[in-house]
């Protein structure tokens, strides 16, 4: 079957245009979007009809006012959008009009520009996919276009087409080594050049203050906050410390930077994590509670065991953290109790009464903490995101009437009561839990895992972590065992690990770190025992050899494993030459010719059976095969 | 039937007879090209005699008119109207002797009748009998007073072959025994028109043409199209005719499937006259060239 070259090129150019425009599409305004869609549809429709009522010069003339319009919109504040719009409109015009070789080239170039423009707005790994696809298609199109330039009505047989396609695909593949060479050399950006901040989310998540009672319901957002590469840990130990709120103003807990100095004595085994936060507004650096060290060039450490990033926020970065996850922060000297006992005015008397009662009943800070825990555990409190108490008296309502709320209610009420009872307390904001991605070996933490818990100071022990939300009556159901993962979830995690490795290796590529990793690998290699390596790699090598052998066999099956008919024919020739003394020119002498030449009845009989099968388009049946074999064994001597 | 003919009457003419039978079995026409006096006419007469088919003969000259072949309407005085007197073409086997002596006008009228299998005279269409076969003979065209058939007309003949001189022994026998024209009149038919038609159906329907052999035919046709010494290769009609002729050859061999040898055996006769060589190679013999091409194409054997 032959294919018209011009049809193939047209189809390819539509594919190329799609590859260029799809990544840009979400960032376009409505008018260019419509233009592109219209151009595509008009082009394909006219292609199918084979007639081109839309004349190119109309279209070209129509671009001029569009260009002028967008040129007028161009300004320093808005440089990208008009340019991108003009690009899209020009591509639309080319797609909609009749195409000669020159127009096809313009489509290819415009599509490449469109794809490149999309990287102004977004640096997602999908870009790589589109780029690879586009380059392959462009290479094939260019090869076909050279043929097209010779003869526009040319048709290509399938085998020829296959050859052309192979050549087109080989060109980009041949340039891969160059890519490896350029990758470390060329500068790159860690942020999309134009679209600097991702859209801000108004949902659950980490914030710089704790104010229960703001809204009745809270929506959950699954936006990724950060990823932490580390070994797997029990889910209950995954408290990610972000910030500490130490001062109450009215209903709000806020962070007072002028906190008293403390010296934390970290002890116990340290867990190392490599954390890659998504660019966001927060300067807080997250790590497992409690981080002892965070390696980042510009980092500020606070006496309450939290870290903040200095310099420009919103940059994609990665850092290593070391954490001690004991749940207790031992402090060398007792902190300034008064700072952590300060209460605002206007606390409802009912709350004060409850706090006072606990202070009276407990004989020490430990006793008071335990009493409060018992109060929460037996108080029938429910953890929920819906039907929350609102308003100025939200906490009071939560404690005594509604008895349901989320972590902010639990934690701020708990800390308030602790302070009221004379135990120094503060809130810690961060995330709880994480979804482990086995493929990438990292925890994925999303906004809906934002959490607040309490730290109480107990003399001789230090700051003790208390999570009042876990005292809720339905805590087991909410924080309970691992969730079952559906197929969709697994797919999402796989995609996410791809996204992560893209961010790690391409976007936040760090030459020094790469060299370090290479050096480390080299050192480890030197320390290896050759025999051990051989032993370990033996199965892999054997498997590889087996697989390649099988592939080779499958490819050369024709010559290595001749069919039954070919084997019969070969032994027939040998027999004929030996028994009848005729030289056989293989391939140029027909079987019946040979039979006539030999003048032998048995040869004729053999040929008739054999040819009867072969020239009736069927295989030799087992019965016939046996018969022919027997005739060959007996020979043609006495025929 | 063929054996009877070649044994009793036409010594040394097996190949021509075989090809004539193939033409008869596929419903094609045959052009015999050779110098006079080698038995072209005798072969046609003998074939007509042994099949019991009617025979008509047209001796072509430069003043032969189309109506001399097709017949004409004559006014009949008794009936008071024109009646159609059929010409010699209204026979099962028509010998067009020395076709290249006829004017192109007459040639094309005959060839049209060959293709359409009907004749239109003065507005009335008269179908030709079935089976219908033209047995044209032609003297090699370098003789004077001839109008060589154009290539497009040659393409209408299924087969084109020479006769050749008989082997020495046979020729001596013929010389001593004299011609056999008289004896041909006494041939007793061994087949009827119905038999021939049934055999034709059997050739077209019962002989199997495998994909391998179709591939071989295609390879052959494609090779002529890409050959450096050939200007115009074989047409699709040539390929169809080659397959038809190969079927008939297989049928004559008593097989119900086509072997590549059947194709080889008829290829020169079917194809050689349809090839147009490049002007600089015109002196080459197309038959030889075709044999060389055939020798290069591997036979499908497994």
mmCIF file of N, CA and C in Angstrom, chain A residues 563 565-566 569 573 586-594 604 607-608 610-612 614-617, chain B residues 208-213 253 255-262 264 294-295 297-302:
data_model
loop_
_atom_site.group_PDB
_atom_site.id
_atom_site.type_symbol
_atom_site.label_atom_id
_atom_site.label_comp_id
_atom_site.label_asym_id
_atom_site.label_seq_id
_atom_site.Cartn_x
_atom_site.Cartn_y
_atom_site.Cartn_z
ATOM 1 N N UNK A 563 12.227 -23.744 7.974
ATOM 2 C CA UNK A 563 10.936 -24.401 8.113
ATOM 3 C C UNK A 563 11.060 -25.835 7.616
ATOM 4 N N UNK A 565 9.586 -27.236 5.251
ATOM 5 C CA UNK A 565 9.675 -27.296 3.800
ATOM 6 C C UNK A 565 11.105 -27.045 3.335
ATOM 7 N N UNK A 566 11.766 -26.055 3.978
ATOM 8 C CA UNK A 566 13.137 -25.755 3.562
ATOM 9 C C UNK A 566 14.069 -26.924 3.841
ATOM 10 N N UNK A 569 13.480 -29.524 1.254
ATOM 11 C CA UNK A 569 14.016 -29.133 -0.050
ATOM 12 C C UNK A 569 15.526 -29.350 -0.093
ATOM 13 N N UNK A 573 17.514 -31.856 -2.615
ATOM 14 C CA UNK A 573 18.587 -31.479 -3.533
ATOM 15 C C UNK A 573 19.791 -32.399 -3.372
ATOM 16 N N UNK A 586 20.403 -24.163 -7.385
ATOM 17 C CA UNK A 586 19.346 -23.884 -6.411
ATOM 18 C C UNK A 586 18.732 -22.523 -6.669
ATOM 19 N N UNK A 587 17.430 -22.475 -6.645
ATOM 20 C CA UNK A 587 16.740 -21.194 -6.772
ATOM 21 C C UNK A 587 16.368 -20.854 -8.203
ATOM 22 N N UNK A 588 17.070 -21.412 -9.187
ATOM 23 C CA UNK A 588 16.713 -21.020 -10.550
ATOM 24 C C UNK A 588 16.098 -22.177 -11.329
ATOM 25 N N UNK A 589 16.087 -23.360 -10.755
ATOM 26 C CA UNK A 589 15.478 -24.476 -11.464
ATOM 27 C C UNK A 589 14.203 -24.885 -10.744
ATOM 28 N N UNK A 590 13.131 -24.990 -11.464
ATOM 29 C CA UNK A 590 11.873 -25.391 -10.875
ATOM 30 C C UNK A 590 11.881 -26.873 -10.547
ATOM 31 N N UNK A 591 10.975 -27.240 -9.657
ATOM 32 C CA UNK A 591 10.946 -28.628 -9.202
ATOM 33 C C UNK A 591 10.534 -29.565 -10.323
ATOM 34 N N UNK A 592 9.538 -29.155 -11.108
ATOM 35 C CA UNK A 592 9.073 -30.036 -12.187
ATOM 36 C C UNK A 592 10.129 -30.144 -13.277
ATOM 37 N N UNK A 593 10.861 -29.034 -13.489
ATOM 38 C CA UNK A 593 11.968 -29.087 -14.444
ATOM 39 C C UNK A 593 12.967 -30.141 -14.005
ATOM 40 N N UNK A 594 13.274 -30.140 -12.701
ATOM 41 C CA UNK A 594 14.236 -31.105 -12.184
ATOM 42 C C UNK A 594 13.714 -32.521 -12.380
ATOM 43 N N UNK A 604 9.636 -37.517 -9.573
ATOM 44 C CA UNK A 604 8.398 -36.853 -9.983
ATOM 45 C C UNK A 604 7.330 -36.985 -8.894
ATOM 46 N N UNK A 607 8.168 -34.661 -6.093
ATOM 47 C CA UNK A 607 7.918 -33.271 -6.471
ATOM 48 C C UNK A 607 6.424 -32.987 -6.468
ATOM 49 N N UNK A 608 5.642 -33.977 -6.932
ATOM 50 C CA UNK A 608 4.208 -33.716 -7.003
ATOM 51 C C UNK A 608 3.599 -33.545 -5.618
ATOM 52 N N UNK A 610 5.234 -32.646 -2.868
ATOM 53 C CA UNK A 610 5.799 -31.455 -2.234
ATOM 54 C C UNK A 610 5.185 -30.188 -2.831
ATOM 55 N N UNK A 611 5.209 -30.106 -4.180
ATOM 56 C CA UNK A 611 4.697 -28.898 -4.828
ATOM 57 C C UNK A 611 3.204 -28.761 -4.601
ATOM 58 N N UNK A 612 2.528 -29.908 -4.496
ATOM 59 C CA UNK A 612 1.084 -29.878 -4.257
ATOM 60 C C UNK A 612 0.751 -29.144 -2.979
ATOM 61 N N UNK A 614 3.111 -26.876 -1.385
ATOM 62 C CA UNK A 614 3.708 -25.536 -1.361
ATOM 63 C C UNK A 614 2.941 -24.585 -2.276
ATOM 64 N N UNK A 615 2.572 -25.047 -3.450
ATOM 65 C CA UNK A 615 1.917 -24.141 -4.395
ATOM 66 C C UNK A 615 0.411 -24.113 -4.219
ATOM 67 N N UNK A 616 -0.074 -24.764 -3.150
ATOM 68 C CA UNK A 616 -1.479 -24.554 -2.783
ATOM 69 C C UNK A 616 -1.553 -23.690 -1.533
ATOM 70 N N UNK A 617 -0.443 -23.037 -1.216
ATOM 71 C CA UNK A 617 -0.396 -22.152 -0.048
ATOM 72 C C UNK A 617 -0.715 -22.867 1.247
ATOM 73 N N UNK B 208 -5.414 -23.743 -8.984
ATOM 74 C CA UNK B 208 -5.103 -22.857 -7.858
ATOM 75 C C UNK B 208 -3.831 -22.074 -8.144
ATOM 76 N N UNK B 209 -3.900 -20.755 -7.897
ATOM 77 C CA UNK B 209 -2.726 -19.900 -8.084
ATOM 78 C C UNK B 209 -2.289 -19.425 -6.701
ATOM 79 N N UNK B 210 -1.170 -19.936 -6.237
ATOM 80 C CA UNK B 210 -0.774 -19.645 -4.853
ATOM 81 C C UNK B 210 -0.144 -18.255 -4.745
ATOM 82 N N UNK B 211 -0.092 -17.766 -3.497
ATOM 83 C CA UNK B 211 0.507 -16.451 -3.250
ATOM 84 C C UNK B 211 1.972 -16.435 -3.663
ATOM 85 N N UNK B 212 2.634 -17.574 -3.460
ATOM 86 C CA UNK B 212 4.053 -17.632 -3.799
ATOM 87 C C UNK B 212 4.246 -17.397 -5.294
ATOM 88 N N UNK B 213 3.368 -18.021 -6.108
ATOM 89 C CA UNK B 213 3.507 -17.882 -7.552
ATOM 90 C C UNK B 213 3.086 -16.477 -7.981
ATOM 91 N N UNK B 253 -0.636 -29.706 -18.012
ATOM 92 C CA UNK B 253 0.260 -30.648 -17.347
ATOM 93 C C UNK B 253 -0.503 -31.608 -16.462
ATOM 94 N N UNK B 255 -2.180 -30.711 -13.718
ATOM 95 C CA UNK B 255 -2.130 -30.319 -12.309
ATOM 96 C C UNK B 255 -3.274 -29.365 -12.002
ATOM 97 N N UNK B 256 -3.671 -29.285 -10.742
ATOM 98 C CA UNK B 256 -4.697 -28.309 -10.402
ATOM 99 C C UNK B 256 -4.103 -27.166 -9.575
ATOM 100 N N UNK B 257 -2.811 -26.964 -9.721
ATOM 101 C CA UNK B 257 -2.189 -25.787 -9.100
ATOM 102 C C UNK B 257 -1.087 -25.311 -10.043
ATOM 103 N N UNK B 258 -0.741 -24.052 -9.912
ATOM 104 C CA UNK B 258 0.256 -23.475 -10.812
ATOM 105 C C UNK B 258 1.623 -23.558 -10.141
ATOM 106 N N UNK B 259 2.588 -24.089 -10.863
ATOM 107 C CA UNK B 259 3.956 -24.118 -10.367
ATOM 108 C C UNK B 259 4.735 -23.004 -11.068
ATOM 109 N N UNK B 260 5.812 -22.541 -10.447
ATOM 110 C CA UNK B 260 6.574 -21.460 -11.089
ATOM 111 C C UNK B 260 7.056 -21.832 -12.495
ATOM 112 N N UNK B 261 7.285 -23.133 -12.745
ATOM 113 C CA UNK B 261 7.732 -23.536 -14.081
ATOM 114 C C UNK B 261 6.684 -23.221 -15.132
ATOM 115 N N UNK B 262 5.408 -23.313 -14.747
ATOM 116 C CA UNK B 262 4.347 -22.992 -15.699
ATOM 117 C C UNK B 262 4.481 -21.543 -16.143
ATOM 118 N N UNK B 264 7.264 -19.767 -15.999
ATOM 119 C CA UNK B 264 8.484 -19.685 -16.792
ATOM 120 C C UNK B 264 8.237 -20.145 -18.224
ATOM 121 N N UNK B 294 14.420 -13.673 -16.375
ATOM 122 C CA UNK B 294 13.811 -14.799 -15.664
ATOM 123 C C UNK B 294 14.879 -15.574 -14.916
ATOM 124 N N UNK B 295 16.041 -15.735 -15.552
ATOM 125 C CA UNK B 295 17.101 -16.521 -14.912
ATOM 126 C C UNK B 295 17.566 -15.872 -13.619
ATOM 127 N N UNK B 297 15.635 -14.191 -11.441
ATOM 128 C CA UNK B 297 14.634 -14.141 -10.368
ATOM 129 C C UNK B 297 14.571 -15.506 -9.704
ATOM 130 N N UNK B 298 14.800 -15.567 -8.392
ATOM 131 C CA UNK B 298 14.746 -16.871 -7.730
ATOM 132 C C UNK B 298 13.324 -17.409 -7.709
ATOM 133 N N UNK B 299 13.212 -18.721 -7.944
ATOM 134 C CA UNK B 299 11.887 -19.342 -7.929
ATOM 135 C C UNK B 299 11.437 -19.512 -6.488
ATOM 136 N N UNK B 300 10.155 -19.354 -6.227
ATOM 137 C CA UNK B 300 9.677 -19.690 -4.884
ATOM 138 C C UNK B 300 9.602 -21.208 -4.747
ATOM 139 N N UNK B 301 10.393 -21.743 -3.832
ATOM 140 C CA UNK B 301 10.481 -23.210 -3.762
ATOM 141 C C UNK B 301 9.993 -23.767 -2.438
ATOM 142 N N UNK B 302 9.904 -22.934 -1.407
ATOM 143 C CA UNK B 302 9.497 -23.494 -0.123
ATOM 144 C C UNK B 302 8.446 -22.596 0.510
#
